[in-house]
Amino acid sequence: MSMQSPITEYLADIIAATNHVDSGAVADYIPELGAADPNLVAVAMSTVNGTVYASGDAEHRFTIQSMSKPFAYALAIETHGLETVLDRIGVEPSGEAFNELSLDPETGKPRNPMINAGAITTHSLIGDDEDACVDRMLALFSRLAERPIEIDEVVAASELETGDRNLGLAYLLHASNALRQDPRTVVTGYIRQCAASVNVRDLALMAATLANGGVQPNTGERVFSRMGTRHLLSVMTSCGMYDAAGDWLTTVGIPAKSGVAGGIIGVLPGQVGVAVFSPRLDAHGNSARGVEMMKLLSDDLGLHLMEASRPARSSLRETRTTSVDGRPATVYVLQGDLVLSSIESLVRELIDNPPPTELVVFDMSRVDEVLPVARRTSAETAAKLIDEGHQIALIDPENTIPGFRDSHGRAVERWTSEHMDATDR
Ligand code: DON
């Protein structure tokens, strides 16, 4: 079965379904960002096995901006230990804009590492001087994305010229001895960190490393400790979306981080990393269309953290070949809840190793629940199999997928397990 994955098609649908969202405006406080094409749009998803699916302008590169903050924070924790980092930067949501000129009045510390005050302090912890900090960040991004990540020097230069606010913050921090280098050096390094040039595929892999407990899924390298990753994801959950954090947690419900170039990354622990991109921002500085795409992904894929958790195991329990009524058949035995991340391995198996027999049986006796998105993806997969000349039969004694038809509306045969038993042996 040579085909585009139904998961890629699903991502294309997410783009189509948000085509009408043209609210917000491209950030222009960094002049070079104002030149971005506002109509660019992309979405990517990486499983914790490192398979990346993407749609839209998925190769288009843009600057990582504030999405660099969580990774810098995790690196600071790996470098100095959690206690040292907590001594310098709090973990309380600020409920304020990302560039608010404020420190916690009681502790004198930045409230959290996701607002600029905290991120500037974090950056200064990464290395001894500006070059060391920036080099370590680029090396980290490259390990996470599995390719050499570079700085967009044009954007960096543009932000440096207009970085008075961040410089003001850095001087405030310097006054309370929070920085290891002088304010100008730290801000220059921080701005270069933010100007790392990435696409949604890179970001999905970076997010998938966090979903995978700190281990890069493809290289198998442990980049962050389990505890560091857990800590970071907690902070992203409460502080990642700034003053929209409460709205985000209730509606989308996954740890996330946005950047002013229009990207948003989201992490579903144990399952997937997702990344969306669209340059127009809402009043909170988060991509307007990106937020809508994330809402759809979360609803469709059942990603909300507070939804009863579903096992992250594969839906495919085993594959058997047998014969039914004297005809050779391939039987796929499915199990558990069918959610997108669990049927992903089944869909990939069908693409990589097409069933060798005309007759294909899906045994759903062990399936508990089928989420709508899994049903849709199954319908598309069934249509492709039928188009390739296969005959499909379902064994679905509990009727977990009532009235199932392929995506062209063709009915699929339903067999009882007796039908198999009678002919199997
Ligand atoms: O410091 C700044 O203003 C930018 N380099 C990053 C801000 C940012 O991405 C805020 N997030 N939405």
Short mmCIF file of C-alpha atoms and ligand atoms in Angstrom, two decimals, residues 29-30 64-67 69 98-99 116 159 166 190-191 194 242 257-261 284-286, ligand 1:
data_model
loop_
_atom_site.label_atom_id
_atom_site.label_comp_id
_atom_site.label_asym_id
_atom_site.label_seq_id
_atom_site.Cartn_x
_atom_site.Cartn_y
_atom_site.Cartn_z
CA TYR A 29 8.21 45.26 17.69
CA ILE A 30 11.08 43.25 16.20
CA ILE A 64 12.17 29.93 17.69
CA GLN A 65 11.81 33.01 19.96
CA SER A 66 10.23 32.18 23.33
CA MET A 67 9.91 28.48 22.46
CA LYS A 69 12.92 29.27 26.89
CA PHE A 98 5.81 37.99 28.52
CA ASN A 99 7.84 41.21 28.59
CA ASN A 116 11.49 37.37 29.70
CA GLU A 159 15.92 42.65 17.70
CA ASN A 166 14.92 43.40 27.56
CA TYR A 190 19.42 35.73 24.91
CA ILE A 191 18.33 37.47 21.71
CA CYS A 194 15.64 33.40 20.43
CA TYR A 242 1.60 33.82 29.86
CA LYS A 257 5.08 27.31 24.72
CA SER A 258 4.55 30.00 22.13
CA GLY A 259 6.97 32.28 20.29
CA VAL A 260 6.36 35.72 18.76
CA ALA A 261 7.38 34.54 15.29
CA HIS A 284 -1.40 37.77 24.42
CA GLY A 285 1.38 37.34 21.84
CA ASN A 286 0.34 33.79 20.93
O1 DON B 1 12.43 38.69 24.09
C1 DON B 1 11.63 38.83 23.19
O2 DON B 1 10.84 39.77 23.15
C2 DON B 1 11.65 37.82 22.04
N1 DON B 1 12.99 37.47 21.73
C3 DON B 1 10.86 36.61 22.42
C4 DON B 1 9.48 36.90 22.91
C5 DON B 1 8.49 35.81 22.66
O3 DON B 1 8.62 34.97 21.81
C6 DON B 1 7.24 35.90 23.46
N2 DON B 1 6.33 34.80 23.16
N3 DON B 1 5.27 34.74 22.63
#
